[in-house]
Structure formats: C-alpha cells, structure tokens
Amino acid sequence: MQVALDDYVWAAGVATDLVNTAPEVWHGEDHLPDLAALAGFADLHSIPSPASDLRAVHRLRATVRNLIDHPDREHLITGASSLTSPAGHVTLLADGTRWAVAPQRGATISDLLSLICGIAILGAVQTLGVERFRACGAPTCQGAFIDTTRPGRRRYCMPGLCGNRVNVANHRARFKHRDA
Ligand SMILES: [Zn+2]
C-alpha cells in the first residue's frame, strides 16, 4: 500500500473513524472488539489488513485520541511524527502525479493505520491549523474528530448520528416548553 502524502483529508477521516470506535464513545462497548471487526474497518477504508495486531491498534487509537484531545501545535507535530515511524520509502503514486510513502516491508495493520494517522495529523496541522482538532459538540457524546471541511464548522464526530441526537433532544425540549 502507498499513502499519498497530501491526502490528509482521507487520512483524517480514517483517524476520526478509528478514535470513534473506542468504548468510551459507545457507553463501554468497543466497536473494534476482535480481528473480524478490525478487518471490516480496514476493508471499509480500503486499507489492506496484513498481519493483524488488535492490541497495537487499540494502543494506537488511544494515542491518536490523546493527540486530538490536546491540540497543542508542538505536541501534535511531535506525536504525529512518531506515528509515521512505520514509513519505509518515499515514492510516487502509480499514476506518477503525487508524492506518496510506502510502509516498511512486513508492516502490520496497526503500522499502516499509524502511518495514515500520522499523515492525517501533520497534514491537518500544516493546512488547517490546530483548532481543527475537536471534541464532539453533542453533549452526550464522548467522541472527537479532525475537521477537514472547507469552512471548518463541523460540530460532531459522527454527523449523521450525533447531529441527529442533538436535533431530537432540541425538538423534545421545545415540545416540553410548549406543554409547560
Ligand atoms: Zn459525537
């Protein structure tokens, strides 16, 4: 696999999805509980899943979450740089149009995800700035995300889910007021 060095938008989507599989986001239920779930996650993002190492992925998930939760520029750059340690050589994508990096031989799925998350964070810091690392705006949600939208006004870690939860809560609150 090769990861385009300028494709931080895709990479940030993977990093965001990864941190939001954590048990604290799902009331204690891990959404990456086993190797089958991990293979499904990789598949969903078109990431090959060679040698799988679930515990390393869980550790990586916690590391990435910690970085998003403490969006200090130096901390993000240092942390993200060490996430890229599975990088092997720099190359060009198959069509020759963009810089890319290939992981070292024998890289595991956690190595690949680490590399992707490192590129995600470095790209987002460079292009968008540290204010794009945020906690979910839904009061009942413990999720976090990297906002790569153009206007930078994303509010929820899983917009379809958390945005709807907030809408439903607001709707209920309005009705309560009317009835009172
Ligand atoms: Zn959320």
mmCIF file of C-alpha atoms and ligand atoms in Angstrom:
data_model
loop_
_atom_site.group_PDB
_atom_site.id
_atom_site.type_symbol
_atom_site.label_atom_id
_atom_site.label_comp_id
_atom_site.label_asym_id
_atom_site.label_seq_id
_atom_site.Cartn_x
_atom_site.Cartn_y
_atom_site.Cartn_z
ATOM 1 C CA MET A 1 0.000 0.000 0.000
ATOM 2 C CA GLN A 2 1.055 3.598 -0.623
ATOM 3 C CA VAL A 3 -0.297 6.582 1.232
ATOM 4 C CA ALA A 4 -0.395 9.881 -0.645
ATOM 5 C CA LEU A 5 1.431 12.460 1.449
ATOM 6 C CA ASP A 6 -1.041 15.199 0.557
ATOM 7 C CA ASP A 7 -4.193 13.158 1.147
ATOM 8 C CA TYR A 8 -4.657 14.256 4.740
ATOM 9 C CA VAL A 9 -8.416 14.644 4.216
ATOM 10 C CA TRP A 10 -8.870 10.941 3.575
ATOM 11 C CA ALA A 11 -6.335 10.094 6.285
ATOM 12 C CA ALA A 12 -8.085 12.355 8.819
ATOM 13 C CA GLY A 13 -11.345 10.562 8.064
ATOM 14 C CA VAL A 14 -9.680 7.254 8.903
ATOM 15 C CA ALA A 15 -8.139 8.709 12.093
ATOM 16 C CA THR A 16 -11.503 10.155 13.165
ATOM 17 C CA ASP A 17 -13.327 6.898 12.490
ATOM 18 C CA LEU A 18 -10.651 4.991 14.379
ATOM 19 C CA VAL A 19 -10.864 7.062 17.570
ATOM 20 C CA ASN A 20 -14.643 6.862 17.457
ATOM 21 C CA THR A 21 -14.637 3.063 17.662
ATOM 22 C CA ALA A 22 -13.400 3.349 21.261
ATOM 23 C CA PRO A 23 -15.554 2.028 24.109
ATOM 24 C CA GLU A 24 -15.851 5.454 25.787
ATOM 25 C CA VAL A 25 -17.732 6.691 22.703
ATOM 26 C CA TRP A 26 -20.169 3.756 22.815
ATOM 27 C CA HIS A 27 -21.053 3.508 26.515
ATOM 28 C CA GLY A 28 -18.391 0.902 27.157
ATOM 29 C CA GLU A 29 -18.884 -1.191 24.061
ATOM 30 C CA ASP A 30 -15.746 -1.447 21.896
ATOM 31 C CA HIS A 31 -16.533 -1.183 18.194
ATOM 32 C CA LEU A 32 -13.234 -2.858 17.336
ATOM 33 C CA PRO A 33 -13.595 -5.816 19.701
ATOM 34 C CA ASP A 34 -11.928 -8.510 17.590
ATOM 35 C CA LEU A 35 -9.922 -9.230 14.460
ATOM 36 C CA ALA A 36 -13.058 -9.606 12.333
ATOM 37 C CA ALA A 37 -14.184 -6.093 13.279
ATOM 38 C CA LEU A 38 -10.679 -4.790 12.565
ATOM 39 C CA ALA A 39 -10.680 -6.452 9.121
ATOM 40 C CA GLY A 40 -14.091 -4.880 8.474
ATOM 41 C CA PHE A 41 -12.786 -1.461 9.489
ATOM 42 C CA ALA A 42 -9.757 -1.816 7.202
ATOM 43 C CA ASP A 43 -11.947 -3.003 4.356
ATOM 44 C CA LEU A 44 -14.337 -0.083 4.771
ATOM 45 C CA HIS A 45 -11.422 2.299 4.253
ATOM 46 C CA SER A 46 -9.751 0.243 1.503
ATOM 47 C CA ILE A 47 -6.731 -0.433 3.688
ATOM 48 C CA PRO A 48 -5.137 -3.845 3.286
ATOM 49 C CA SER A 49 -5.042 -5.796 6.536
ATOM 50 C CA PRO A 50 -1.920 -7.910 6.580
ATOM 51 C CA ALA A 51 -0.741 -9.340 9.901
ATOM 52 C CA SER A 52 -3.353 -8.020 12.310
ATOM 53 C CA ASP A 53 -2.474 -6.917 15.804
ATOM 54 C CA LEU A 54 -5.571 -5.819 17.636
ATOM 55 C CA ARG A 55 -3.889 -4.728 20.847
ATOM 56 C CA ALA A 56 -1.480 -2.493 18.952
ATOM 57 C CA VAL A 57 -4.441 -0.925 17.129
ATOM 58 C CA HIS A 58 -6.158 -0.250 20.456
ATOM 59 C CA ARG A 59 -2.981 1.390 21.755
ATOM 60 C CA LEU A 60 -2.710 3.458 18.588
ATOM 61 C CA ARG A 61 -6.346 4.507 18.946
ATOM 62 C CA ALA A 62 -5.671 5.806 22.457
ATOM 63 C CA THR A 63 -2.554 7.653 21.268
ATOM 64 C CA VAL A 64 -4.407 9.362 18.421
ATOM 65 C CA ARG A 65 -7.260 10.280 20.740
ATOM 66 C CA ASN A 66 -4.810 11.805 23.176
ATOM 67 C CA LEU A 67 -3.337 13.920 20.387
ATOM 68 C CA ILE A 68 -6.768 15.172 19.244
ATOM 69 C CA ASP A 69 -7.685 15.949 22.855
ATOM 70 C CA HIS A 70 -4.539 18.072 23.389
ATOM 71 C CA PRO A 71 -4.226 20.107 20.210
ATOM 72 C CA ASP A 72 -1.047 21.936 21.081
ATOM 73 C CA ARG A 73 0.921 22.517 17.883
ATOM 74 C CA GLU A 74 4.262 21.151 19.081
ATOM 75 C CA HIS A 75 2.597 18.188 20.799
ATOM 76 C CA LEU A 76 0.660 17.334 17.640
ATOM 77 C CA ILE A 77 3.697 17.575 15.384
ATOM 78 C CA THR A 78 5.948 15.545 17.685
ATOM 79 C CA GLY A 79 3.277 12.928 18.315
ATOM 80 C CA ALA A 80 2.247 12.621 14.677
ATOM 81 C CA SER A 81 5.861 12.413 13.538
ATOM 82 C CA SER A 82 6.462 9.402 15.745
ATOM 83 C CA LEU A 83 3.299 7.798 14.345
ATOM 84 C CA THR A 84 4.977 7.804 10.929
ATOM 85 C CA SER A 85 7.809 5.535 12.117
ATOM 86 C CA PRO A 86 6.451 2.564 10.070
ATOM 87 C CA ALA A 87 7.213 4.563 6.907
ATOM 88 C CA GLY A 88 9.632 2.928 4.527
ATOM 89 C CA HIS A 89 10.473 4.780 1.355
ATOM 90 C CA VAL A 90 9.031 7.851 -0.323
ATOM 91 C CA THR A 91 7.738 7.284 -3.834
ATOM 92 C CA LEU A 92 5.107 8.473 -6.286
ATOM 93 C CA LEU A 93 1.612 7.059 -6.637
ATOM 94 C CA ALA A 94 1.136 4.635 -9.518
ATOM 95 C CA ASP A 95 -0.023 7.413 -11.858
ATOM 96 C CA GLY A 96 3.107 9.408 -11.010
ATOM 97 C CA THR A 97 1.226 12.552 -10.045
ATOM 98 C CA ARG A 98 1.606 12.699 -6.278
ATOM 99 C CA TRP A 99 4.149 12.082 -3.569
ATOM 100 C CA ALA A 100 3.446 9.012 -1.528
ATOM 101 C CA VAL A 101 5.007 6.954 1.203
ATOM 102 C CA ALA A 102 5.116 3.177 1.402
ATOM 103 C CA PRO A 103 5.304 1.351 4.725
ATOM 104 C CA GLN A 104 8.262 -0.837 5.598
ATOM 105 C CA ARG A 105 8.157 -4.430 4.466
ATOM 106 C CA GLY A 106 6.178 -6.626 6.836
ATOM 107 C CA ALA A 107 4.059 -3.745 8.119
ATOM 108 C CA THR A 108 1.046 -4.786 10.171
ATOM 109 C CA ILE A 109 -2.394 -3.203 10.075
ATOM 110 C CA SER A 110 -1.528 -1.113 13.120
ATOM 111 C CA ASP A 111 1.635 0.079 11.316
ATOM 112 C CA LEU A 112 -0.442 1.134 8.323
ATOM 113 C CA LEU A 113 -3.030 2.875 10.476
ATOM 114 C CA SER A 114 -0.268 4.580 12.443
ATOM 115 C CA LEU A 115 1.286 5.913 9.253
ATOM 116 C CA ILE A 116 -2.117 7.097 7.995
ATOM 117 C CA CYS A 117 -2.931 8.827 11.308
ATOM 118 C CA GLY A 118 0.490 10.498 11.342
ATOM 119 C CA ILE A 119 -0.043 11.890 7.839
ATOM 120 C CA ALA A 120 -3.589 12.918 8.790
ATOM 121 C CA ILE A 121 -2.452 14.965 11.776
ATOM 122 C CA LEU A 122 0.602 16.521 10.124
ATOM 123 C CA GLY A 123 -1.441 17.476 7.046
ATOM 124 C CA ALA A 124 -4.275 18.946 9.093
ATOM 125 C CA VAL A 125 -1.865 20.967 11.279
ATOM 126 C CA GLN A 126 0.008 22.253 8.234
ATOM 127 C CA THR A 127 -3.008 23.093 6.088
ATOM 128 C CA LEU A 128 -5.817 23.865 8.528
ATOM 129 C CA GLY A 129 -4.384 24.539 11.975
ATOM 130 C CA VAL A 130 -4.773 23.150 15.457
ATOM 131 C CA GLU A 131 -8.305 24.476 16.012
ATOM 132 C CA ARG A 132 -9.498 21.710 13.701
ATOM 133 C CA PHE A 133 -8.878 19.088 16.425
ATOM 134 C CA ARG A 134 -12.053 18.995 18.465
ATOM 135 C CA ALA A 135 -14.341 17.136 20.821
ATOM 136 C CA CYS A 136 -17.823 16.226 19.600
ATOM 137 C CA GLY A 137 -20.371 19.006 20.138
ATOM 138 C CA ALA A 138 -23.165 16.631 21.166
ATOM 139 C CA PRO A 139 -23.450 16.952 24.957
ATOM 140 C CA THR A 140 -23.938 13.229 25.481
ATOM 141 C CA CYS A 141 -21.156 12.111 23.118
ATOM 142 C CA GLN A 142 -17.540 11.423 24.113
ATOM 143 C CA GLY A 143 -16.279 11.330 20.524
ATOM 144 C CA ALA A 144 -13.658 13.539 18.867
ATOM 145 C CA PHE A 145 -12.701 14.432 15.324
ATOM 146 C CA ILE A 146 -10.414 16.270 12.939
ATOM 147 C CA ASP A 147 -12.423 18.792 10.951
ATOM 148 C CA THR A 148 -11.224 18.872 7.340
ATOM 149 C CA THR A 149 -14.290 20.643 5.940
ATOM 150 C CA ARG A 150 -13.574 23.809 3.994
ATOM 151 C CA PRO A 151 -15.435 26.226 6.295
ATOM 152 C CA GLY A 152 -14.246 24.362 9.413
ATOM 153 C CA ARG A 153 -17.597 24.420 11.168
ATOM 154 C CA ARG A 154 -18.089 20.701 11.683
ATOM 155 C CA ARG A 155 -19.558 20.061 15.120
ATOM 156 C CA TYR A 156 -19.999 16.334 15.532
ATOM 157 C CA CYS A 157 -17.753 13.296 15.471
ATOM 158 C CA MET A 158 -20.355 11.278 13.551
ATOM 159 C CA PRO A 159 -22.501 13.957 11.912
ATOM 160 C CA GLY A 160 -25.304 11.592 10.876
ATOM 161 C CA LEU A 161 -25.580 10.150 14.362
ATOM 162 C CA CYS A 162 -24.596 12.855 16.866
ATOM 163 C CA GLY A 163 -26.180 15.679 14.846
ATOM 164 C CA ASN A 164 -29.464 13.791 14.823
ATOM 165 C CA ARG A 165 -29.272 13.066 18.531
ATOM 166 C CA VAL A 166 -28.937 16.788 19.225
ATOM 167 C CA ASN A 167 -31.815 17.619 16.868
ATOM 168 C CA VAL A 168 -34.055 15.100 18.590
ATOM 169 C CA ALA A 169 -33.099 16.467 22.032
ATOM 170 C CA ASN A 170 -33.780 20.059 20.911
ATOM 171 C CA HIS A 171 -37.084 19.007 19.431
ATOM 172 C CA ARG A 172 -38.123 17.317 22.680
ATOM 173 C CA ALA A 173 -37.031 20.351 24.698
ATOM 174 C CA ARG A 174 -39.136 22.645 22.518
ATOM 175 C CA PHE A 175 -42.208 20.475 22.985
ATOM 176 C CA LYS A 176 -41.649 20.363 26.735
ATOM 177 C CA HIS A 177 -41.583 24.166 26.850
ATOM 178 C CA ARG A 178 -44.767 24.389 24.834
ATOM 179 C CA ASP A 179 -46.559 21.932 27.096
ATOM 180 C CA ALA A 180 -45.406 23.648 30.279
HETATM 181 ZN ZN ZN B 1 -20.285 12.507 18.603
#
